[in-house]
Amino acid sequence: MSVEKIAVLGAGSWGTTYAAVIADAGFPVTLWARRTEVAEEITTAHTNERYLGDRALPELLSATDDDIAAVTDAEVIVLAVPAQTLRENLSRWKPHLRDGVKLVSLMKGIEVDTGKRMSEVIAEVAEVADSQIAVVSGPNLAREIADRQPTATVVASADITTAEVVAEISANAYFRPYTNTDVVGVELGGAVKNIIALSVGIADGQKLGDNSKASIITRGLAETSRLAAAMGAEAHTLSGLAGLGDLVATCASPLSRNRTFGRHLGEGMSLEDVIAHTSQTAEGVKSAPAVLALGKRYGVDLPITEAVCAVLAGRLQVDELAGLLLSRKRKHEGPPPKEQP
């Protein structure tokens, strides 16, 4: 396949890592970094010390601090900026997008003001067809992938051809992409799991055991699946890489930003102190109110999301969270019981 120009916008840990994935697949790629010194470091030293330490980046990866130069004439543009900045950034880039450009979202969030998924924001702001948009999701812990540890992921698009193009430019010896056309399910799995991971982190910070955390993860998957189904997603998506796979990785790994953020809360730090202490975005913190609003709009009960929102707003103490979730009314789990003769 011939793709002459690929740009990745956003030089954080996941943006840099995904750019390296593309380069390791044999495709030259330009990474946009907001800070000049970061762009120079990536291009000359082939490292991004702040986010990836001394891990060596591929020779086919170069960087620039000129975002307009990066997007101009690019055939594939990968968006790796914080979810809540997407609208503003994409509005700036839109006049410079070439016709037919494929726009790829790495972002796992819901826009706070509108409740829109990232692909919906892209379609609206860039004024492109859904067939030009793809979403990458799954168990994507950046540092493990940067170490070239084997992993699988999902590339979703309403157009299977677009999904296959994006999968091809990112398929290499350690990164295996699977295609999917259920964009709603893939995006919701990626967004809601961050909130569940915050809850698991809080439980971990309180020194609760694996039974408690497994209960939260399991009920979190059910919560995510209910919302996804109400919004038209396919059930199998939530049981796959973009649902269960991403949820387990994010809730279990100490590399997870959202789990780490929650752990600090569980240990007694204030929200303000955790924000000051952490240097990377925990998308679940900002997306939680938007996800809860989606639940209300679609008539779906989201008890974990509701409890996390209450903790973040200061209406619920962290030591009350687990008890609140387990004190809910008991009910049957599974298919309806058969009537006895």
Coordinates of C-alpha atoms in Angstrom, one line a residue:
M1 CA 0.0 0.0 0.0
S2 CA 1.3 3.5 -0.8
V3 CA 0.7 6.2 1.7
E4 CA 3.1 9.1 1.2
K5 CA 2.4 11.2 4.2
I6 CA 1.2 10.2 7.7
A7 CA 1.0 12.7 10.6
V8 CA 0.4 12.0 14.3
L9 CA -0.8 15.1 16.3
G10 CA 0.2 15.0 19.9
A11 CA 3.5 13.8 21.4
G12 CA 2.4 12.4 24.7
S13 CA 3.0 8.8 25.6
W14 CA 0.4 7.2 23.5
G15 CA 0.8 9.6 20.5
T16 CA 4.5 9.1 20.4
T17 CA 4.2 5.3 20.9
Y18 CA 1.6 5.0 18.1
A19 CA 3.8 7.0 15.8
A20 CA 6.6 4.5 16.6
V21 CA 4.2 1.7 15.8
I22 CA 3.6 3.1 12.4
A23 CA 7.3 3.6 11.8
D24 CA 8.0 0.1 12.8
A25 CA 5.4 -1.0 10.3
G26 CA 7.7 0.5 7.6
F27 CA 5.9 3.9 7.0
P28 CA 7.6 7.3 7.5
V29 CA 5.6 9.3 10.0
T30 CA 5.7 12.9 11.2
L31 CA 4.8 13.6 14.9
W32 CA 3.7 17.0 16.0
A33 CA 4.9 18.2 19.4
R34 CA 3.7 21.4 20.9
R35 CA 7.1 22.2 22.4
T36 CA 10.0 22.9 20.1
E37 CA 12.6 21.2 22.3
V38 CA 10.5 18.0 22.4
A39 CA 10.3 17.9 18.6
E40 CA 14.1 18.4 18.3
E41 CA 14.7 15.7 20.8
I42 CA 12.5 13.2 19.0
T43 CA 14.1 14.0 15.6
T44 CA 17.8 14.1 16.7
A45 CA 18.1 11.9 19.8
H46 CA 15.2 9.6 18.9
T47 CA 13.8 9.7 22.4
N48 CA 10.9 11.4 24.3
E49 CA 12.3 11.4 27.8
R50 CA 9.4 13.1 29.5
Y51 CA 6.9 10.4 28.5
L52 CA 8.9 7.3 27.4
G53 CA 12.2 7.7 29.2
D54 CA 15.2 6.5 27.2
R55 CA 13.3 4.1 24.9
A56 CA 14.7 4.4 21.4
L57 CA 12.3 5.7 18.7
P58 CA 12.5 4.4 15.1
E59 CA 14.5 6.2 12.4
L60 CA 11.4 6.6 10.3
L61 CA 9.8 8.8 13.0
S62 CA 10.6 12.5 12.9
A63 CA 8.9 15.4 14.7
T64 CA 8.0 19.0 14.1
D65 CA 6.6 21.9 16.2
D66 CA 4.7 23.2 13.1
D67 CA 1.2 21.7 13.3
I68 CA 0.1 23.2 10.0
A69 CA 3.1 21.8 8.1
A70 CA 2.3 18.4 9.7
V71 CA -1.3 18.2 8.5
T72 CA -0.9 19.8 5.1
D73 CA -1.2 17.2 2.4
A74 CA -1.2 14.3 4.9
E75 CA -3.3 11.3 3.7
V76 CA -3.7 9.9 7.2
I77 CA -3.8 12.1 10.3
V78 CA -3.8 10.5 13.7
L79 CA -5.3 12.6 16.5
A80 CA -3.7 12.1 19.9
V81 CA -4.6 15.3 21.8
P82 CA -6.5 15.4 25.0
A83 CA -10.2 14.7 24.3
Q84 CA -11.4 18.0 25.6
T85 CA -9.1 20.0 23.4
L86 CA -10.0 18.2 20.2
R87 CA -12.7 20.6 19.0
E88 CA -10.4 23.7 19.3
N89 CA -7.4 22.0 17.8
L90 CA -9.3 20.4 14.9
S91 CA -11.0 23.8 14.1
R92 CA -7.5 25.2 13.5
W93 CA -6.4 22.3 11.3
K94 CA -9.5 21.9 9.2
P95 CA -8.6 24.5 6.5
H96 CA -5.4 22.6 5.8
L97 CA -6.9 19.1 5.5
R98 CA -6.6 17.5 2.0
D99 CA -9.7 16.1 0.3
G100 CA -10.3 12.5 1.3
V101 CA -8.0 12.6 4.3
K102 CA -8.4 9.7 6.8
L103 CA -8.7 10.9 10.4
V104 CA -7.8 8.5 13.1
S105 CA -8.8 9.0 16.8
L106 CA -6.6 7.6 19.6
M107 CA -8.7 9.5 22.2
K108 CA -10.8 7.7 24.8
G109 CA -13.2 10.3 26.1
I110 CA -16.5 12.0 25.8
E111 CA -16.8 15.7 25.1
V112 CA -18.0 17.3 28.3
D113 CA -20.1 20.1 26.8
T114 CA -21.9 18.1 24.2
G115 CA -21.8 14.4 25.2
K116 CA -20.4 13.6 21.8
R117 CA -18.0 10.7 21.1
M118 CA -14.7 11.7 19.6
S119 CA -15.6 10.4 16.1
E120 CA -18.8 12.6 16.3
V121 CA -16.7 15.6 17.1
I122 CA -14.3 14.9 14.2
A123 CA -17.2 14.5 11.7
E124 CA -18.8 17.7 12.9
V125 CA -15.7 19.9 13.1
A126 CA -13.8 18.6 10.1
E127 CA -17.0 18.2 8.0
V128 CA -16.0 14.8 6.7
A129 CA -17.9 11.6 6.1
D130 CA -18.0 8.8 8.7
S131 CA -16.2 6.7 6.1
Q132 CA -13.1 8.9 6.5
I133 CA -12.9 8.4 10.3
A134 CA -11.3 5.5 12.2
V135 CA -10.9 4.8 15.9
V136 CA -8.1 2.8 17.5
S137 CA -8.8 1.3 20.9
G138 CA -8.1 -1.8 23.1
P139 CA -5.5 -2.7 25.7
N140 CA -3.1 0.1 24.7
L141 CA -0.8 0.7 27.7
A142 CA 1.8 3.0 25.9
R143 CA 4.9 2.0 27.8
E144 CA 4.5 -1.7 27.2
I145 CA 3.9 -1.1 23.5
A146 CA 6.9 1.3 23.4
D147 CA 8.9 -1.7 24.8
R148 CA 7.6 -3.6 21.8
Q149 CA 5.7 -6.1 23.9
P150 CA 3.2 -8.1 21.8
T151 CA -0.4 -6.6 21.9
A152 CA -3.6 -6.7 19.9
T153 CA -5.8 -3.7 19.3
V154 CA -9.0 -2.7 17.4
V155 CA -9.3 -0.4 14.5
A156 CA -13.0 0.6 14.0
S157 CA -14.6 2.6 11.1
A158 CA -18.0 2.7 9.5
D159 CA -16.1 1.9 6.3
I160 CA -14.2 -1.4 6.5
T161 CA -11.8 -0.2 3.8
T162 CA -10.8 2.8 6.0
A163 CA -10.3 0.4 8.9
E164 CA -8.1 -1.9 6.8
V165 CA -5.9 1.0 5.6
V166 CA -5.3 2.1 9.2
A167 CA -4.7 -1.5 10.3
E168 CA -2.2 -2.0 7.6
I169 CA -0.1 1.1 8.4
S170 CA 0.1 0.0 12.1
A171 CA 0.6 -3.7 11.8
N172 CA 4.1 -4.9 12.7
A173 CA 5.8 -7.7 14.5
Y174 CA 4.5 -6.8 18.0
F175 CA 1.3 -4.8 17.2
R176 CA -1.7 -6.7 15.8
P177 CA -4.7 -4.7 14.7
Y178 CA -8.2 -6.3 14.2
T179 CA -10.8 -4.4 12.3
N180 CA -14.4 -3.6 13.4
T181 CA -17.3 -1.5 12.1
D182 CA -18.9 -1.0 15.5
V183 CA -17.5 2.5 16.2
V184 CA -20.1 3.3 18.9
G185 CA -19.1 0.2 20.9
V186 CA -15.4 0.6 20.5
E187 CA -15.5 4.3 21.6
L188 CA -17.8 3.7 24.6
G189 CA -15.6 0.8 25.7
G190 CA -12.6 3.1 25.7
A191 CA -14.3 6.0 27.4
V192 CA -16.3 4.3 30.2
K193 CA -13.4 1.9 31.2
N194 CA -11.5 5.0 32.4
I195 CA -14.2 5.8 34.9
I196 CA -14.3 2.2 36.1
A197 CA -10.5 2.3 36.5
L198 CA -10.8 5.4 38.7
S199 CA -13.1 3.4 40.9
V200 CA -10.8 0.4 41.0
G201 CA -7.9 2.7 41.8
I202 CA -9.8 4.2 44.7
A203 CA -10.5 0.7 46.1
D204 CA -6.8 -0.1 45.7
G205 CA -5.8 3.1 47.5
Q206 CA -8.0 2.0 50.4
K207 CA -6.2 -1.4 50.5
L208 CA -9.3 -3.3 49.5
G209 CA -8.5 -6.8 48.1
D210 CA -8.9 -8.4 44.7
N211 CA -12.5 -9.6 45.4
S212 CA -13.6 -6.0 45.8
K213 CA -11.7 -4.9 42.7
A214 CA -12.9 -7.8 40.6
S215 CA -16.5 -7.0 41.7
I216 CA -16.1 -3.4 40.5
I217 CA -14.5 -4.5 37.2
T218 CA -17.3 -7.1 36.5
R219 CA -20.1 -4.7 37.3
G220 CA -18.3 -2.0 35.4
L221 CA -18.3 -4.1 32.3
A222 CA -22.1 -4.7 32.8
E223 CA -22.6 -1.0 33.2
T224 CA -20.6 -0.2 30.0
S225 CA -22.5 -2.9 28.1
R226 CA -25.9 -1.5 29.1
L227 CA -25.1 2.0 27.9
A228 CA -23.4 0.7 24.7
A229 CA -26.5 -1.4 23.9
A230 CA -28.8 1.5 24.5
M231 CA -26.7 3.6 22.1
G232 CA -26.8 0.9 19.3
A233 CA -23.5 -0.9 19.9
E234 CA -23.0 -4.6 19.2
A235 CA -22.8 -6.9 22.3
H236 CA -19.7 -8.8 21.0
T237 CA -17.7 -5.6 20.9
L238 CA -17.8 -5.1 24.6
S239 CA -16.7 -8.7 25.2
G240 CA -13.7 -8.3 23.0
L241 CA -10.4 -6.3 22.9
A242 CA -12.1 -2.8 22.9
G243 CA -14.4 -3.7 25.8
L244 CA -13.2 -6.4 28.3
G245 CA -9.6 -6.3 27.1
D246 CA -9.2 -2.6 27.5
L247 CA -11.1 -2.6 30.8
V248 CA -8.9 -5.3 32.4
A249 CA -5.6 -3.7 31.3
T250 CA -6.7 -0.2 32.5
C251 CA -8.1 -1.5 35.8
A252 CA -5.2 -3.9 36.6
S253 CA -2.1 -2.1 35.5
P254 CA -0.1 0.4 37.6
L255 CA 0.8 2.0 34.3
S256 CA -2.8 3.1 33.9
R257 CA -3.3 6.9 34.4
N258 CA -6.9 6.6 35.6
R259 CA -6.2 3.7 38.0
T260 CA -3.2 5.7 39.4
F261 CA -5.3 8.8 39.7
G262 CA -8.0 6.9 41.6
R263 CA -5.4 5.2 43.9
H264 CA -4.2 8.6 45.0
L265 CA -7.7 9.6 45.8
G266 CA -8.2 6.4 47.7
E267 CA -5.1 7.1 49.7
G268 CA -6.6 10.4 50.9
M269 CA -5.2 13.0 48.5
S270 CA -7.6 15.8 47.5
L271 CA -8.7 16.1 43.9
E272 CA -6.6 19.3 43.5
D273 CA -3.5 17.6 45.0
V274 CA -3.8 14.6 42.6
I275 CA -4.2 16.9 39.6
A276 CA -1.1 18.8 40.7
H277 CA 0.8 15.6 41.4
T278 CA 0.1 13.8 38.1
S279 CA 1.6 15.1 34.9
Q280 CA -0.6 13.2 32.4
T281 CA -4.2 13.3 31.5
A282 CA -6.7 11.0 33.3
E283 CA -9.5 11.2 30.8
G284 CA -12.0 9.5 33.1
V285 CA -12.0 12.5 35.5
K286 CA -13.3 14.9 32.8
S287 CA -15.5 12.4 30.9
A288 CA -17.3 11.0 34.0
P289 CA -20.0 13.7 34.1
A290 CA -20.6 13.5 30.4
V291 CA -21.0 9.7 30.5
L292 CA -23.4 10.0 33.4
A293 CA -25.4 12.5 31.4
L294 CA -25.5 10.0 28.5
G295 CA -26.9 7.4 30.9
K296 CA -29.7 9.7 31.9
R297 CA -30.4 10.6 28.3
Y298 CA -30.7 6.9 27.3
G299 CA -32.4 5.8 30.6
V300 CA -29.5 3.6 31.7
D301 CA -28.5 3.1 35.3
L302 CA -24.8 3.8 35.8
P303 CA -24.1 3.3 39.5
I304 CA -20.3 3.2 39.4
T305 CA -20.1 6.2 37.2
E306 CA -22.6 8.0 39.4
A307 CA -20.5 7.2 42.5
V308 CA -17.3 8.3 40.9
C309 CA -18.9 11.6 39.8
A310 CA -20.0 12.1 43.5
V311 CA -16.5 11.5 44.7
L312 CA -15.0 13.9 42.2
A313 CA -17.6 16.6 43.1
G314 CA -16.9 16.1 46.8
R315 CA -20.4 14.8 47.6
L316 CA -19.2 11.3 48.6
Q317 CA -16.1 10.4 50.6
V318 CA -13.8 7.8 49.1
D319 CA -14.2 5.5 52.0
E320 CA -18.0 5.3 51.3
L321 CA -17.6 4.3 47.7
A322 CA -17.3 0.5 48.0
G323 CA -20.0 0.2 50.6
L324 CA -22.4 2.3 48.5
L325 CA -21.9 0.0 45.4
L326 CA -22.4 -3.1 47.4
S327 CA -25.4 -1.8 49.3
R328 CA -27.6 -1.4 46.2
K329 CA -30.7 -3.5 46.0
R330 CA -30.0 -7.2 45.3
K331 CA -31.2 -8.6 42.0
H332 CA -30.8 -11.6 39.8
E333 CA -27.8 -11.8 37.5
G334 CA -28.1 -13.7 34.3
P335 CA -31.1 -14.8 32.2
P336 CA -34.5 -14.8 33.8
P337 CA -35.0 -17.9 36.0
K338 CA -37.1 -20.6 34.7
E339 CA -40.6 -21.0 36.1
Q340 CA -40.9 -24.0 38.4
P341 CA -43.6 -26.5 37.4

